[in-house]
Amino acid sequence: MAPEDRRAALIAATLPLLREYGTAVSTRQIAEAAGVAEGTIFGVFPDKASLLRATLMAAFDPRPAADALAAIGARAGLRERLREAVAMLRTGMRANANLMAVPKELMKDDAEFFKQIMDGRRVIVDGLAALIEPDRDRLRRSPKAAAELLVVLIATTVHRGFGQIGEFGDMDDEEIVSVLLDGLLVRPPTTPSTESAS
């Protein structure tokens, strides 16, 4: 196996273990999950911390999410596009929720990692803004401002440390989109004549 393939396989095997055990995961567990000898890890990475850092960088890589957002395109109405985007982004955030504490102990001095986190957030906001752009004339704020607010709403329902309070944790994908597009006022029941205006 080529070194880059071996590196990718080790990262892929490490990610679910890092999500479950945090930095307490052992190289033996990683080797077993990857189906390799423990020494193989150190032929690719100088130490366990390097493997864990590379795994975190992969976990927070925004490219798969950006590609998925781009694939949604403009094939449906705004609400449908945003519901699909919210469902996908929440799934990814939930998968990485346990990893949010890991950078504090493992990446505290890694400026590249924190730059990637900020750059990644911008990539996601830009992807959402592109989804919203075809309906720009229907919004009071720019597509980018709407996208930034949507990211905050999504994160608030997933990460307790992000300021989640009270009942925000039980919002589903549709309610998140509705809060963004309609606010918090209760909407009147839709009728065939009002539904076509949405």
mmCIF file of C-alpha atoms in Angstrom:
data_model
loop_
_atom_site.group_PDB
_atom_site.id
_atom_site.type_symbol
_atom_site.label_atom_id
_atom_site.label_comp_id
_atom_site.label_asym_id
_atom_site.label_seq_id
_atom_site.Cartn_x
_atom_site.Cartn_y
_atom_site.Cartn_z
ATOM 1 C CA MET A 1 0.000 0.000 0.000
ATOM 2 C CA ALA A 2 1.346 3.451 -0.917
ATOM 3 C CA PRO A 3 2.267 5.692 2.047
ATOM 4 C CA GLU A 4 -0.552 8.171 1.316
ATOM 5 C CA ASP A 5 -3.084 5.320 1.117
ATOM 6 C CA ARG A 6 -1.773 3.852 4.384
ATOM 7 C CA ARG A 7 -1.991 7.295 5.999
ATOM 8 C CA ALA A 8 -5.599 7.716 4.805
ATOM 9 C CA ALA A 9 -6.535 4.223 6.037
ATOM 10 C CA LEU A 10 -5.085 4.913 9.487
ATOM 11 C CA ILE A 11 -6.915 8.232 9.729
ATOM 12 C CA ALA A 12 -10.181 6.565 8.662
ATOM 13 C CA ALA A 13 -9.731 3.840 11.295
ATOM 14 C CA THR A 14 -8.810 6.374 13.993
ATOM 15 C CA LEU A 15 -11.716 8.771 13.494
ATOM 16 C CA PRO A 16 -14.537 6.665 15.020
ATOM 17 C CA LEU A 17 -12.248 5.690 17.901
ATOM 18 C CA LEU A 18 -11.298 9.310 18.554
ATOM 19 C CA ARG A 19 -14.992 10.211 18.555
ATOM 20 C CA GLU A 20 -15.691 7.470 21.098
ATOM 21 C CA TYR A 21 -12.636 7.557 23.382
ATOM 22 C CA GLY A 22 -11.089 10.973 22.787
ATOM 23 C CA THR A 23 -7.315 11.160 23.199
ATOM 24 C CA ALA A 24 -7.413 8.118 25.513
ATOM 25 C CA VAL A 25 -7.655 5.878 22.429
ATOM 26 C CA SER A 26 -4.633 3.596 22.253
ATOM 27 C CA THR A 27 -2.431 2.864 19.265
ATOM 28 C CA ARG A 28 -3.265 -0.798 19.811
ATOM 29 C CA GLN A 29 -6.988 -0.053 19.349
ATOM 30 C CA ILE A 30 -6.178 1.958 16.229
ATOM 31 C CA ALA A 31 -3.999 -0.792 14.780
ATOM 32 C CA GLU A 32 -6.698 -3.411 15.407
ATOM 33 C CA ALA A 33 -9.347 -1.220 13.769
ATOM 34 C CA ALA A 34 -7.083 -0.624 10.767
ATOM 35 C CA GLY A 35 -6.102 -4.302 10.542
ATOM 36 C CA VAL A 36 -2.370 -3.572 10.772
ATOM 37 C CA ALA A 37 0.461 -4.187 13.201
ATOM 38 C CA GLU A 38 0.882 -1.446 15.806
ATOM 39 C CA GLY A 39 4.350 -0.660 14.461
ATOM 40 C CA THR A 40 2.810 0.234 11.093
ATOM 41 C CA ILE A 41 1.371 3.386 12.673
ATOM 42 C CA PHE A 42 4.854 4.621 13.538
ATOM 43 C CA GLY A 43 6.068 3.961 10.034
ATOM 44 C CA VAL A 44 3.575 6.575 8.836
ATOM 45 C CA PHE A 45 3.269 8.926 11.814
ATOM 46 C CA PRO A 46 6.110 9.864 14.178
ATOM 47 C CA ASP A 47 3.863 9.456 17.231
ATOM 48 C CA LYS A 48 0.288 8.981 18.372
ATOM 49 C CA ALA A 49 -0.290 12.727 18.782
ATOM 50 C CA SER A 50 0.593 13.286 15.097
ATOM 51 C CA LEU A 51 -1.951 10.672 14.032
ATOM 52 C CA LEU A 52 -4.621 12.196 16.272
ATOM 53 C CA ARG A 53 -3.889 15.686 14.923
ATOM 54 C CA ALA A 54 -4.131 14.458 11.329
ATOM 55 C CA THR A 55 -7.406 12.717 12.189
ATOM 56 C CA LEU A 56 -8.846 15.913 13.688
ATOM 57 C CA MET A 57 -7.824 17.867 10.591
ATOM 58 C CA ALA A 58 -9.647 15.279 8.463
ATOM 59 C CA ALA A 59 -12.734 15.311 10.703
ATOM 60 C CA PHE A 60 -13.080 19.083 10.378
ATOM 61 C CA ASP A 61 -12.274 19.218 6.653
ATOM 62 C CA PRO A 62 -15.137 21.266 5.154
ATOM 63 C CA ARG A 63 -14.727 19.979 1.582
ATOM 64 C CA PRO A 64 -17.129 17.010 1.824
ATOM 65 C CA ALA A 65 -19.845 19.249 3.300
ATOM 66 C CA ALA A 66 -19.168 21.971 0.714
ATOM 67 C CA ASP A 67 -19.428 19.397 -2.088
ATOM 68 C CA ALA A 68 -22.702 18.086 -0.644
ATOM 69 C CA LEU A 69 -24.103 21.635 -0.433
ATOM 70 C CA ALA A 70 -23.100 22.300 -4.042
ATOM 71 C CA ALA A 71 -24.819 19.056 -5.094
ATOM 72 C CA ILE A 72 -28.136 20.301 -3.662
ATOM 73 C CA GLY A 73 -28.057 23.083 -6.255
ATOM 74 C CA ALA A 74 -31.258 24.920 -7.160
ATOM 75 C CA ARG A 75 -33.318 21.860 -8.018
ATOM 76 C CA ALA A 76 -36.014 22.589 -5.404
ATOM 77 C CA GLY A 77 -37.592 25.499 -3.563
ATOM 78 C CA LEU A 78 -35.691 27.474 -0.941
ATOM 79 C CA ARG A 79 -37.237 25.666 2.025
ATOM 80 C CA GLU A 80 -36.515 22.259 0.552
ATOM 81 C CA ARG A 81 -32.924 23.205 -0.266
ATOM 82 C CA LEU A 82 -32.342 24.536 3.232
ATOM 83 C CA ARG A 83 -33.990 21.535 4.937
ATOM 84 C CA GLU A 84 -31.676 19.222 3.017
ATOM 85 C CA ALA A 85 -28.657 21.376 3.905
ATOM 86 C CA VAL A 86 -29.615 21.583 7.587
ATOM 87 C CA ALA A 87 -30.114 17.814 7.842
ATOM 88 C CA MET A 88 -26.718 17.167 6.279
ATOM 89 C CA LEU A 89 -24.857 19.775 8.366
ATOM 90 C CA ARG A 90 -26.466 18.686 11.644
ATOM 91 C CA THR A 91 -25.503 15.077 10.948
ATOM 92 C CA GLY A 92 -21.891 16.146 10.459
ATOM 93 C CA MET A 93 -21.883 18.387 13.538
ATOM 94 C CA ARG A 94 -23.388 15.649 15.689
ATOM 95 C CA ALA A 95 -20.774 13.172 14.474
ATOM 96 C CA ASN A 96 -18.023 15.585 15.509
ATOM 97 C CA ALA A 97 -19.681 16.893 18.696
ATOM 98 C CA ASN A 98 -17.450 14.821 20.988
ATOM 99 C CA LEU A 99 -14.375 16.086 19.154
ATOM 100 C CA MET A 100 -14.981 19.701 20.165
ATOM 101 C CA ALA A 101 -13.168 19.174 23.484
ATOM 102 C CA VAL A 102 -10.214 17.348 21.929
ATOM 103 C CA PRO A 103 -8.502 20.381 20.322
ATOM 104 C CA LYS A 104 -8.087 22.041 23.714
ATOM 105 C CA GLU A 105 -5.719 19.345 24.883
ATOM 106 C CA LEU A 106 -4.198 18.204 21.599
ATOM 107 C CA MET A 107 -4.173 21.237 19.304
ATOM 108 C CA LYS A 108 -3.831 24.177 21.691
ATOM 109 C CA ASP A 109 -0.639 25.448 20.027
ATOM 110 C CA ASP A 110 -1.512 24.431 16.456
ATOM 111 C CA ALA A 111 -2.291 27.664 14.599
ATOM 112 C CA GLU A 112 -2.843 25.761 11.330
ATOM 113 C CA PHE A 113 -5.659 23.723 12.876
ATOM 114 C CA PHE A 114 -7.506 26.742 14.225
ATOM 115 C CA LYS A 115 -7.046 28.537 10.908
ATOM 116 C CA GLN A 116 -8.579 25.487 9.197
ATOM 117 C CA ILE A 117 -11.564 25.627 11.580
ATOM 118 C CA MET A 118 -12.196 29.303 10.751
ATOM 119 C CA ASP A 119 -11.603 28.775 7.030
ATOM 120 C CA GLY A 120 -13.907 25.752 7.138
ATOM 121 C CA ARG A 121 -16.699 27.793 8.701
ATOM 122 C CA ARG A 122 -16.330 30.333 5.884
ATOM 123 C CA VAL A 123 -16.498 27.566 3.275
ATOM 124 C CA ILE A 124 -19.748 26.258 4.800
ATOM 125 C CA VAL A 125 -21.244 29.765 5.019
ATOM 126 C CA ASP A 126 -20.322 30.392 1.377
ATOM 127 C CA GLY A 127 -21.899 27.069 0.348
ATOM 128 C CA LEU A 128 -25.123 27.928 2.172
ATOM 129 C CA ALA A 129 -25.110 31.453 0.732
ATOM 130 C CA ALA A 130 -24.886 29.972 -2.770
ATOM 131 C CA LEU A 131 -27.946 27.827 -1.994
ATOM 132 C CA ILE A 132 -29.849 30.897 -0.832
ATOM 133 C CA GLU A 133 -28.678 33.220 -3.637
ATOM 134 C CA PRO A 134 -31.426 32.336 -6.180
ATOM 135 C CA ASP A 135 -33.964 33.675 -3.647
ATOM 136 C CA ARG A 136 -32.016 36.786 -2.667
ATOM 137 C CA ASP A 137 -34.866 39.116 -3.646
ATOM 138 C CA ARG A 138 -37.197 37.410 -1.137
ATOM 139 C CA LEU A 139 -34.943 38.125 1.880
ATOM 140 C CA ARG A 140 -34.429 41.178 4.082
ATOM 141 C CA ARG A 141 -30.766 40.269 4.537
ATOM 142 C CA SER A 142 -28.070 39.121 2.147
ATOM 143 C CA PRO A 143 -27.662 35.409 1.413
ATOM 144 C CA LYS A 144 -24.373 35.468 3.347
ATOM 145 C CA ALA A 145 -26.001 37.023 6.436
ATOM 146 C CA ALA A 146 -28.804 34.437 6.234
ATOM 147 C CA ALA A 147 -26.217 31.656 5.898
ATOM 148 C CA GLU A 148 -24.280 32.889 8.936
ATOM 149 C CA LEU A 149 -27.456 32.972 11.006
ATOM 150 C CA LEU A 150 -28.373 29.479 9.824
ATOM 151 C CA VAL A 151 -24.979 28.121 10.911
ATOM 152 C CA VAL A 152 -25.511 29.636 14.373
ATOM 153 C CA LEU A 153 -28.996 28.091 14.619
ATOM 154 C CA ILE A 154 -27.673 24.676 13.586
ATOM 155 C CA ALA A 155 -24.722 24.806 15.982
ATOM 156 C CA THR A 156 -26.937 25.966 18.853
ATOM 157 C CA THR A 157 -29.110 22.858 18.492
ATOM 158 C CA VAL A 158 -26.109 20.520 18.413
ATOM 159 C CA HIS A 159 -23.425 21.907 20.754
ATOM 160 C CA ARG A 160 -24.305 22.675 24.365
ATOM 161 C CA GLY A 161 -21.173 24.764 24.737
ATOM 162 C CA PHE A 162 -22.338 26.976 21.868
ATOM 163 C CA GLY A 163 -24.955 28.628 24.041
ATOM 164 C CA GLN A 164 -27.774 26.098 23.789
ATOM 165 C CA ILE A 165 -30.304 26.913 26.472
ATOM 166 C CA GLY A 166 -33.816 25.873 27.340
ATOM 167 C CA GLU A 167 -35.689 24.195 24.529
ATOM 168 C CA PHE A 168 -33.431 24.900 21.549
ATOM 169 C CA GLY A 169 -32.089 21.355 21.670
ATOM 170 C CA ASP A 170 -35.345 19.838 20.476
ATOM 171 C CA MET A 171 -35.608 21.860 17.247
ATOM 172 C CA ASP A 172 -35.789 19.647 14.186
ATOM 173 C CA ASP A 173 -34.468 20.470 10.721
ATOM 174 C CA GLU A 174 -37.765 21.916 9.505
ATOM 175 C CA GLU A 175 -38.155 24.164 12.553
ATOM 176 C CA ILE A 176 -34.639 25.520 12.140
ATOM 177 C CA VAL A 177 -35.441 26.484 8.544
ATOM 178 C CA SER A 178 -38.763 27.945 9.626
ATOM 179 C CA VAL A 179 -37.158 30.063 12.364
ATOM 180 C CA LEU A 180 -34.676 31.392 9.805
ATOM 181 C CA LEU A 181 -37.256 32.166 7.133
ATOM 182 C CA ASP A 182 -40.361 32.960 9.210
ATOM 183 C CA GLY A 183 -39.107 34.042 12.626
ATOM 184 C CA LEU A 184 -40.742 32.870 15.830
ATOM 185 C CA LEU A 185 -44.290 34.042 15.226
ATOM 186 C CA VAL A 186 -46.784 31.212 14.904
ATOM 187 C CA ARG A 187 -47.759 30.899 11.273
ATOM 188 C CA PRO A 188 -51.428 30.689 10.343
ATOM 189 C CA PRO A 189 -52.504 27.354 8.885
ATOM 190 C CA THR A 190 -51.754 27.179 5.190
ATOM 191 C CA THR A 191 -54.541 26.998 2.662
ATOM 192 C CA PRO A 192 -54.161 26.225 -1.025
ATOM 193 C CA SER A 193 -54.153 29.953 -1.852
ATOM 194 C CA THR A 194 -51.544 30.922 0.802
ATOM 195 C CA GLU A 195 -49.373 27.844 0.279
ATOM 196 C CA SER A 196 -48.527 28.829 -3.282
ATOM 197 C CA ALA A 197 -47.058 32.116 -1.993
ATOM 198 C CA SER A 198 -44.484 30.343 0.244
#
